[in-house]
Short mmCIF file of C-alpha atoms in Angstrom, two decimals:
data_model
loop_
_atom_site.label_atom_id
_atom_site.label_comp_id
_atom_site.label_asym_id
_atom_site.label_seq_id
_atom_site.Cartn_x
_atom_site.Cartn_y
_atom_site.Cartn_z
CA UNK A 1 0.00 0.00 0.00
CA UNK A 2 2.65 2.35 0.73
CA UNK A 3 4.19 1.46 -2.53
CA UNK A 4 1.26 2.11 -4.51
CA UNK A 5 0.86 5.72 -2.72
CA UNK A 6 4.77 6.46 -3.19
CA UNK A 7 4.41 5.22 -6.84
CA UNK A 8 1.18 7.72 -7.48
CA UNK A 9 2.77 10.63 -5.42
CA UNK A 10 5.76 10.24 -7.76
CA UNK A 11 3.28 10.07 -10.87
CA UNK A 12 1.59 12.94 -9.65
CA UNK A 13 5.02 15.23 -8.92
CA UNK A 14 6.61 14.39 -12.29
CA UNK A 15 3.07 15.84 -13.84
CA UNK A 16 3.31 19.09 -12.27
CA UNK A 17 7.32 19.28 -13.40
CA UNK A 18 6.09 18.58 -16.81
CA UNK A 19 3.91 21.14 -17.17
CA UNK A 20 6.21 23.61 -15.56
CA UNK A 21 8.85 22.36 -17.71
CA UNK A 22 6.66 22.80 -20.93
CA UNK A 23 5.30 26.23 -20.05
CA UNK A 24 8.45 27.74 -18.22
CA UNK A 25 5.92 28.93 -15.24
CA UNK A 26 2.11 28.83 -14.05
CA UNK A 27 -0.19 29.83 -11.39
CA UNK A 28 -1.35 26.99 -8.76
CA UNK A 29 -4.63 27.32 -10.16
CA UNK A 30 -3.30 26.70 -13.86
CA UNK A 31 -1.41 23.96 -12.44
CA UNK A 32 -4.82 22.14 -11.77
CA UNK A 33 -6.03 22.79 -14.69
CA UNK A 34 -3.15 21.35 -16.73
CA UNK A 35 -2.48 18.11 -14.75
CA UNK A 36 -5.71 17.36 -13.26
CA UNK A 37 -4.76 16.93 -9.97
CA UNK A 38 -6.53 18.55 -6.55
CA UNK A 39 -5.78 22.22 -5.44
CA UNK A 40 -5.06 20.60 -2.08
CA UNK A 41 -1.96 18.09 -3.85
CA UNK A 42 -0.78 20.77 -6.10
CA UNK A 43 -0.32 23.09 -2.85
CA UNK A 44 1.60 20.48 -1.64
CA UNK A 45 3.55 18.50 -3.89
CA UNK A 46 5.00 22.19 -4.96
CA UNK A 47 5.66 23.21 -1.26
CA UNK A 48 7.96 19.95 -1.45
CA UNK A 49 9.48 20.86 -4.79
CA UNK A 50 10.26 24.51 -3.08
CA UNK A 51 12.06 23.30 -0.04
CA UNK A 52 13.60 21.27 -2.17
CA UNK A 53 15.00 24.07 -4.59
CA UNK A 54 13.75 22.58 -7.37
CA UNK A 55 10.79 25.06 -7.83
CA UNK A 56 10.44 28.59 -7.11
CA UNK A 57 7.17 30.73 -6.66
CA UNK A 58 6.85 34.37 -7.11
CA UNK A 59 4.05 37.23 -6.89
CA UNK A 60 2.11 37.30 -9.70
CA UNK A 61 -1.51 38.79 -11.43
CA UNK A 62 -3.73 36.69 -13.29
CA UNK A 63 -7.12 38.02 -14.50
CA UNK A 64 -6.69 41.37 -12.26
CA UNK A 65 -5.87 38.48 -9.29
CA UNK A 66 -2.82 38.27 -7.10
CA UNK A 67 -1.18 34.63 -7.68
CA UNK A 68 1.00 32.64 -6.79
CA UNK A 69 3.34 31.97 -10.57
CA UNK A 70 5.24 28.60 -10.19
CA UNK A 71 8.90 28.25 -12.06
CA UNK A 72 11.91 26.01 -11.87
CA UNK A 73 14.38 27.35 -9.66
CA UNK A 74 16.67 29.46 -11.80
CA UNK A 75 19.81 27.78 -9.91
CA UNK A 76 19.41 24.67 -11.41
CA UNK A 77 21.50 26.83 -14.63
CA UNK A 78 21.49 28.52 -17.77
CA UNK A 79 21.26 28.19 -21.31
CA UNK A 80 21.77 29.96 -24.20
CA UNK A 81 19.91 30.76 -27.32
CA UNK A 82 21.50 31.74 -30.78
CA UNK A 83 19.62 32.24 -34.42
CA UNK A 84 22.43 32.91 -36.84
CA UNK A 85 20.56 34.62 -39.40
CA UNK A 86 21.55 35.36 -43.33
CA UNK A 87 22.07 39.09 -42.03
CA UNK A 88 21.62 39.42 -38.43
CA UNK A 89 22.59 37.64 -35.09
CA UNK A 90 20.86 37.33 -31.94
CA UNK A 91 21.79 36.14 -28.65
CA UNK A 92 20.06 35.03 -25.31
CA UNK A 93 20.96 33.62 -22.18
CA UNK A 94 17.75 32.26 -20.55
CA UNK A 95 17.10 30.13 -17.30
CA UNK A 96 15.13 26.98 -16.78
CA UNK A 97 12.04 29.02 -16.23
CA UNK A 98 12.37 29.74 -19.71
CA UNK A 99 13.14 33.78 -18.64
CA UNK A 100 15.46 35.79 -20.70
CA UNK A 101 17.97 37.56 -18.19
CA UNK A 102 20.04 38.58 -21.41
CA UNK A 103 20.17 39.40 -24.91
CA UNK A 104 21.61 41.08 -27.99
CA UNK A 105 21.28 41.47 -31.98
CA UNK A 106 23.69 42.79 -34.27
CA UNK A 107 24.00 43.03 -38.15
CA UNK A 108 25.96 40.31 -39.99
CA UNK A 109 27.08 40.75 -43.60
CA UNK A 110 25.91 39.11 -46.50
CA UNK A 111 27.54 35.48 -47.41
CA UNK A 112 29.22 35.88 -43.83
CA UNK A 113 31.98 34.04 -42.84
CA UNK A 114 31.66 31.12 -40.73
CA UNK A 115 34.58 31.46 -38.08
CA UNK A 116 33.91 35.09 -38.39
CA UNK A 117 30.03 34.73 -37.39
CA UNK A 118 31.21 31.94 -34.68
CA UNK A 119 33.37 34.15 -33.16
CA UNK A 120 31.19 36.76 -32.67
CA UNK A 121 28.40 34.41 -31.14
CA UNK A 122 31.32 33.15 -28.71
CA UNK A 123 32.07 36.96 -27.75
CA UNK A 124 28.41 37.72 -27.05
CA UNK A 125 27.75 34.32 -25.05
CA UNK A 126 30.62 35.67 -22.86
CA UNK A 127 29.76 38.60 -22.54
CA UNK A 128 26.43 38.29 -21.92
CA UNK A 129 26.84 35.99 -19.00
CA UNK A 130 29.30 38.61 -17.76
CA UNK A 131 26.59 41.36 -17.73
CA UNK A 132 24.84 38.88 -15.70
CA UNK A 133 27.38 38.16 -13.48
CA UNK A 134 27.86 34.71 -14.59
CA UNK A 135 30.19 32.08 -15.97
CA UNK A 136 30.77 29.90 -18.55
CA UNK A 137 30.64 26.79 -15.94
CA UNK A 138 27.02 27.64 -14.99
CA UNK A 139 26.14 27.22 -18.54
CA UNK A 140 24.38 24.12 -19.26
CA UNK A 141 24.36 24.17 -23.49
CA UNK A 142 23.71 26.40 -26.28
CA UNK A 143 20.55 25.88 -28.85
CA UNK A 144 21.53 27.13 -32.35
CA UNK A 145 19.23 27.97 -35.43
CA UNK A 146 20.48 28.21 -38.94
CA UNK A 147 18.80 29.22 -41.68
CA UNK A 148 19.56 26.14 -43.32
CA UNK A 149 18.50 22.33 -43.59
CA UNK A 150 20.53 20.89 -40.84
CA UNK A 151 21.48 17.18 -40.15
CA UNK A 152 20.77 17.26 -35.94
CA UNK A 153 23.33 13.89 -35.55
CA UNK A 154 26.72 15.83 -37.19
CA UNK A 155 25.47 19.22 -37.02
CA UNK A 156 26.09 19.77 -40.60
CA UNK A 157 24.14 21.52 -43.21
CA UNK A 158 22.66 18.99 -45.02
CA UNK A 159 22.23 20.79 -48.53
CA UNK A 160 25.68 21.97 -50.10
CA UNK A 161 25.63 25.84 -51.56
CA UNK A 162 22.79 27.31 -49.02
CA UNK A 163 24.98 29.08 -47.10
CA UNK A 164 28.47 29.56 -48.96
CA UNK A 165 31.89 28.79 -46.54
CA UNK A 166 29.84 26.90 -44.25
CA UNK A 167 29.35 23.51 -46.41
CA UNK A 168 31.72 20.62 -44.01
CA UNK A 169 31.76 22.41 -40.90
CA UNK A 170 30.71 20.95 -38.02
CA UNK A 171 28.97 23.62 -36.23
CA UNK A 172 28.68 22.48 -32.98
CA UNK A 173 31.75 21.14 -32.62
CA UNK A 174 33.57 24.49 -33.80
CA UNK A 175 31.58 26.43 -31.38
CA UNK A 176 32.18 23.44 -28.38
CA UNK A 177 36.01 24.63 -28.96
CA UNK A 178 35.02 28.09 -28.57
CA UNK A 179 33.25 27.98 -25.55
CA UNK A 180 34.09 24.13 -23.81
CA UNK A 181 30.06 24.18 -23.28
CA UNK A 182 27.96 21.26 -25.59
CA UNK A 183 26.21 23.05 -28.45
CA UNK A 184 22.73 21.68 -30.76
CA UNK A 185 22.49 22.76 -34.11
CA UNK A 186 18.74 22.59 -36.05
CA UNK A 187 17.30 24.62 -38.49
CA UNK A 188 15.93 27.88 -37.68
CA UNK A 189 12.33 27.23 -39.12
CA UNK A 190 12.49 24.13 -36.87
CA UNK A 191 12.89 26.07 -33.71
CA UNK A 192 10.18 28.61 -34.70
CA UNK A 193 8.21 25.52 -34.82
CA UNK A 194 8.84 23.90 -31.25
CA UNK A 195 8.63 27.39 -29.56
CA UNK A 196 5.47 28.37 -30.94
CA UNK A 197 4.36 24.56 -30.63
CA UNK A 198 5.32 24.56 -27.00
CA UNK A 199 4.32 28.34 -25.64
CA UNK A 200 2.80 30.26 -29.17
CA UNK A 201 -0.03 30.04 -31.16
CA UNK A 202 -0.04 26.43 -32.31
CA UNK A 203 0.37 25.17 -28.70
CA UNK A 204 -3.20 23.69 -28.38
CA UNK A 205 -3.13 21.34 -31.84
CA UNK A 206 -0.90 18.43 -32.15
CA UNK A 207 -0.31 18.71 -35.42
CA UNK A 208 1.10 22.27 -37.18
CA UNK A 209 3.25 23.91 -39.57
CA UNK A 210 5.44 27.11 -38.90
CA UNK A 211 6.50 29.30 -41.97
CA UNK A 212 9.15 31.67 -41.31
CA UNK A 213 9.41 34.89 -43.84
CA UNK A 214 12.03 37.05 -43.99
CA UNK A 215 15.34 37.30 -46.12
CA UNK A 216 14.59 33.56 -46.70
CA UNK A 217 11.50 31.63 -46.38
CA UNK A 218 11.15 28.37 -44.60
CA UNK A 219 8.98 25.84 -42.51
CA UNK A 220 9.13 23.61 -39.18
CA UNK A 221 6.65 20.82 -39.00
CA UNK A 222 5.19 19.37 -36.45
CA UNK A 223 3.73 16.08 -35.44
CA UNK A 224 2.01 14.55 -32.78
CA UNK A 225 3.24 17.34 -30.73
CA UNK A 226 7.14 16.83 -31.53
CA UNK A 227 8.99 18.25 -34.57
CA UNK A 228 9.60 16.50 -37.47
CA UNK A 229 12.82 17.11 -39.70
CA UNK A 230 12.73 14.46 -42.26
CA UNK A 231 16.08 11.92 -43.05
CA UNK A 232 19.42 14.77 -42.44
CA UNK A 233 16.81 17.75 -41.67
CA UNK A 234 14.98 18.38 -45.11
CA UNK A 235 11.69 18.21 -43.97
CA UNK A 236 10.03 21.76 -44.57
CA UNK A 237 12.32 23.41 -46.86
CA UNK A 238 9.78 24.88 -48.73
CA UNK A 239 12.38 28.12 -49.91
CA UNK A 240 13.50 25.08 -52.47
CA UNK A 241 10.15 24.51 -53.83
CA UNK A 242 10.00 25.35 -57.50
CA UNK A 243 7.72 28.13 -58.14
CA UNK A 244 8.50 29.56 -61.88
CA UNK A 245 10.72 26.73 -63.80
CA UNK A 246 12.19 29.30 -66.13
CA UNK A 247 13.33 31.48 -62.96
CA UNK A 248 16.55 32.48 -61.91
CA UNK A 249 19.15 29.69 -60.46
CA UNK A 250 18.87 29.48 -56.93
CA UNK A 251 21.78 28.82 -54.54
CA UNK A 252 20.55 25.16 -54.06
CA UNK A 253 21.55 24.74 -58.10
CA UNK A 254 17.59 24.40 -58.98
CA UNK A 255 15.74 27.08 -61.09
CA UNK A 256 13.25 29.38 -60.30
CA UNK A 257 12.83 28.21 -56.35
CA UNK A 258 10.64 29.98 -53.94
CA UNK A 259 13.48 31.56 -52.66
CA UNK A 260 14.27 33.21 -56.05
CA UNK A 261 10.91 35.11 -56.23
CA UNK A 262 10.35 36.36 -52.70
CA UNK A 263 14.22 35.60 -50.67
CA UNK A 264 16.76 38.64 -50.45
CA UNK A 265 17.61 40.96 -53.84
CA UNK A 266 14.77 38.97 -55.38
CA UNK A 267 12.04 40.66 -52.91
CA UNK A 268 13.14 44.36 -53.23
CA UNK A 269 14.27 44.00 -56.86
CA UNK A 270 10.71 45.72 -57.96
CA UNK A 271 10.61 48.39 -55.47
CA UNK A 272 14.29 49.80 -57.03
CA UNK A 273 13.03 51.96 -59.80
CA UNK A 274 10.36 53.05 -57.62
CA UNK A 275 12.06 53.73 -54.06
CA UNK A 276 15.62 53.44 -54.28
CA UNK A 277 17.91 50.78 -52.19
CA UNK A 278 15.65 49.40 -49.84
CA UNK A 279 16.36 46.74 -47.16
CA UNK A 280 13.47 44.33 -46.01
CA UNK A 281 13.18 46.27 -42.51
CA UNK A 282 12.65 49.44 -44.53
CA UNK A 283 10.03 47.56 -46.28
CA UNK A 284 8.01 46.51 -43.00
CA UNK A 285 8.29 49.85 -42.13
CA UNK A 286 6.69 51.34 -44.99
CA UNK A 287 4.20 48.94 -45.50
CA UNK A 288 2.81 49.33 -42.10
CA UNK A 289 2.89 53.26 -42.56
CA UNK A 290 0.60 52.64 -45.58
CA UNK A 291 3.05 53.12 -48.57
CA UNK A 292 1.29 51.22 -51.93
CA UNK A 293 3.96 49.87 -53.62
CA UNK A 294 5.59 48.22 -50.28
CA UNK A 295 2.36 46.73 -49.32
CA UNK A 296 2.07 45.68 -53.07
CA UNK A 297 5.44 43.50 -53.02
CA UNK A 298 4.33 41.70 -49.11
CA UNK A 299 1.24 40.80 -50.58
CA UNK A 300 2.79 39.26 -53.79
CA UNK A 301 5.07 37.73 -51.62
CA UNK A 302 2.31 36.47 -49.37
CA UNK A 303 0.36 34.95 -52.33
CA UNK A 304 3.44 33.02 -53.63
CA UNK A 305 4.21 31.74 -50.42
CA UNK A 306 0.48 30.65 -49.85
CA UNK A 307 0.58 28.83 -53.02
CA UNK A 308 3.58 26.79 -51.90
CA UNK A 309 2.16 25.98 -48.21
CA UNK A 310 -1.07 25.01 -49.51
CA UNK A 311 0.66 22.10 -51.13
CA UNK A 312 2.48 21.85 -47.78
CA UNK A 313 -1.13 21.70 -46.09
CA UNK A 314 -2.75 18.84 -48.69
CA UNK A 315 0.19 16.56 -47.91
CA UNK A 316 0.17 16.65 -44.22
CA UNK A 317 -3.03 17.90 -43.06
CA UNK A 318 -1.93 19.98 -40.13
CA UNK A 319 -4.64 21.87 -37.74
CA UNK A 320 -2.65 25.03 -37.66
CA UNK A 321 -0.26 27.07 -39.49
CA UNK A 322 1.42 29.65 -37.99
CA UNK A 323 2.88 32.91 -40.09
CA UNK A 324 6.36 34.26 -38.37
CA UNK A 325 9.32 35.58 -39.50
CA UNK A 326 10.28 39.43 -40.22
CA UNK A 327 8.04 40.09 -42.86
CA UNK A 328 5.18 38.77 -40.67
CA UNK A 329 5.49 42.22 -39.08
CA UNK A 330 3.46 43.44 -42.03
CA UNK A 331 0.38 41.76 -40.14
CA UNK A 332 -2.48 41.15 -42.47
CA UNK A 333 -0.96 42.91 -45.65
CA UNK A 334 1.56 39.43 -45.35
CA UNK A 335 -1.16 37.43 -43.62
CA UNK A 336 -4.55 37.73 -45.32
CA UNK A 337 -3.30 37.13 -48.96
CA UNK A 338 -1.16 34.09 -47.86
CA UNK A 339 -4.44 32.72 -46.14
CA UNK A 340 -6.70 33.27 -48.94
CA UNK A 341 -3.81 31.40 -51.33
CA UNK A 342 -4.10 28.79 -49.01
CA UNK A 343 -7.36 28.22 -48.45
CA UNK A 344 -8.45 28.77 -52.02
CA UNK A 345 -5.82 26.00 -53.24
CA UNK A 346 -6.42 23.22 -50.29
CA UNK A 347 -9.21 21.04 -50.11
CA UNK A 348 -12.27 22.16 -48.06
CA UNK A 349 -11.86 20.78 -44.58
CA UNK A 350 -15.68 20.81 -43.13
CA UNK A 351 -15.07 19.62 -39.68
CA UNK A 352 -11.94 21.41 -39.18
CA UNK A 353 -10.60 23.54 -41.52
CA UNK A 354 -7.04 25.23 -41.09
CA UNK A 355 -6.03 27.56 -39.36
CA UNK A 356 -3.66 29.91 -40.89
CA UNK A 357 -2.46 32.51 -37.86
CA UNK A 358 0.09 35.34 -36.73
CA UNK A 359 3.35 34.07 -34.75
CA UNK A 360 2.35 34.72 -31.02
CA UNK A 361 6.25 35.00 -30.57
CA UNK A 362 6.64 36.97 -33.32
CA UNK A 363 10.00 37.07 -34.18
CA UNK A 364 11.20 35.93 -31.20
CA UNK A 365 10.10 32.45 -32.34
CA UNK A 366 13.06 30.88 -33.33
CA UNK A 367 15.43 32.67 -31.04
CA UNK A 368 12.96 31.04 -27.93
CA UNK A 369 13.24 27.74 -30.16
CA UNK A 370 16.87 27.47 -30.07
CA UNK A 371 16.50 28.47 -26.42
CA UNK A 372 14.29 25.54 -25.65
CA UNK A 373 16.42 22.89 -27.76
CA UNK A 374 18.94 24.11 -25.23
CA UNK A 375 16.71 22.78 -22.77
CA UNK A 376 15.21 19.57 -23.74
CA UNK A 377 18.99 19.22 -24.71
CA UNK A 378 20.85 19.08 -21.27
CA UNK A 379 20.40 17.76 -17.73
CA UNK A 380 18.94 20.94 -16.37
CA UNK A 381 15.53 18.94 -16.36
CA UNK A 382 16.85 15.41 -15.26
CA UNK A 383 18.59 17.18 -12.17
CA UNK A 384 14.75 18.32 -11.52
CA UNK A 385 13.38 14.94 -12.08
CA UNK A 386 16.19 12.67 -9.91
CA UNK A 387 16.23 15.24 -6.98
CA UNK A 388 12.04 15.39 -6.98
CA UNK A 389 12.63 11.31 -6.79
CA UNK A 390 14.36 12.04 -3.77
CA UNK A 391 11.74 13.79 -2.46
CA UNK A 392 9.50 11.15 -2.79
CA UNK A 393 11.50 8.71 -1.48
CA UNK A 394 11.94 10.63 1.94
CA UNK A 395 8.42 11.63 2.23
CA UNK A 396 7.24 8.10 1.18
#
């Protein structure tokens, strides 16, 4: 008998860790609601978990309510997210909670250099934990997004040409050198995926799809609740789909590829005559302040893109899709044309029909992605689970 209760007390702790785990904090109240337990052993089984230092609980408001928000304790270590972009760089140091305590962006060149860009990521991880006054040793891992089909075993980029100078480099390993701290590589569509699977918009369906737009366009799948990347990481390169067969040769060697119509030079090539040298932020910018000719170009983009995903959505069927990336910044002028090219090209779903939705995250997605496969990635969580067995044991 006092097996059995040990054995269901230990059932019942390990669901409230998961759902702290998955969420990075919630109220006693939401704790309830997401594991189906009593109030009465949620109050306790986290009042064992906080004089244990596995958990922590802070002041909170829920609904105009004073609450009582539940996290795992942030000494348990850190991580650190990085999205190497095709121009731009962002860092985050995060703890298991899932809270950012740092971060910085800066500008990369184009075609940049790999042990140029891996230095600088180095450099900011440092630094970064130095602003927080941390070290290197309380780092558990680093999560890193490329915005490339990546094979998650070697860390290589699975397709040669997609991002020049980086073709047989294994990522993680340089950056393991750099920083003596384990490092997992994935796409960056991927990780825009599993964040907004796991805390965005998509985080109520089991099956979705993630489409990242920006200087590149690209999608994370997901299945059954986990992401799927296909054999060496090509599942959801849809910037390779070929969308005008007598089109310009992409960097992939194929002709006329998504990427060619509505990636990079490609994007702003019609707004030249018309506005000058524009970069894509400039282009969000305008858009949203109402100027014709940008919104013109997002919504062509949107309707190519929609084309390809709707394709996407007759293969695999998924209950959401979620729009992110920079250009989703454009809101609705991006959005509503890629939804009606969808929708319009898919077969009618009468007892549920897609979903096709704005990035909660916004672009934060795959920088909280590459955060999270930090994560899932380490011990941080299996420290939580053997010293809540502990627990158990003693209280048993």
């Amino acid at each position: 008998m006092a097996g059995s209760q040990s054995s269901l007390r230990e059932a019942n702790r390990a669901k409230i860790v998961e759902a702290v785990k998955q969420y990075g904090g919630l109220t006693q109240v939401e704790l309830t609601g997401a594991t189906g337990l009593s109030p009465a052993t949620v109050s306790t089984i986290v009042k064992e978990l906080v004089a244990a230092g596995l958990v922590e609980v802070r002041g909170t408001v829920r609904s105009g309510r004073r609450a009582q928000l539940v996290t795992i304790a942030h000494r348990l270590g850190l991580v650190a997210g990085v999205v190497v972009g095709q121009r731009h760089l962002r860092v985050a140091i995060a703890d298991a909670s899932h809270e950012v305590v740092a971060e910085q962006a800066l500008p990369l060149p184009a075609e940049h250099k790999v042990d140029t860009s891996l230095d600088r990521v180095a450099l900011l991880v440092v630094d970064l934990l130095e602003r927080i006054g941390a070290n290197l040793d309380e780092l558990l891992g680093i999560g890193l997004g490329l915005p490339a089909p990546v094979d998650v075993d070697t860390g290589l980029i699975s397709v040669r040409g997609i991002m020049r100078g980086w073709d047989d480099v294994h990522v993680a390993q340089v950056l393991e050198k750099r920083l003596s701290r384990p490092v997992f590589v994935d796409n960056d569509a991927n990780l825009g995926a599993m964040a907004e699977s796991a805390l965005g918009a998509s985080r109520h369906v089991q099956d979705s799809v993630f489409v990242g737009v920006s200087h590149g366009t690209g999608a994370g799948v997901v299945i059954g609740g986990r992401v799927h990347r296909g054999f060496a990481g090509l599942a959801g390169e849809i910037g390779h789909v070929q969308v005008d067969p007598a089109g310009r040769v992409c960097v992939c060697g194929n002709r006329g590829c998504l990427d060619t119509v509505v990636g990079g030079s490609a994007f702003l090539a019609p707004l030249r005559d018309s506005h000058g040298n524009l970069t894509l932020r400039d282009v969000v910018q305008y858009a949203n302040e109402g100027d014709l000719g940008c919104r013109q170009v997002v919504a062509d983009a949107g309707r190519v893109v929609g084309q390809v995903v709707a394709g996407l959505t007759t293969v695999l069927n998924p209950q959401c899709i979620v729009v992110g990336g920079e250009l989703a910044q454009t809101g609705d002028v991006l959005l509503e044309p890629l939804r009606e090219a969808v929708l319009r090209r898919t077969l009618v779903n009468r007892v549920a029909p897609v979903e096709v939705v704005p990035a909660e995250l916004g672009t934060r997605a795959e920088l909280t992605g590459a955060l999270l496969l930090a994560l899932q990635s380490t011990d941080v969580f299996d420290r939580v689970d053997e010293a809540g067995a502990g627990i158990v044991e003693e209280i048993g």
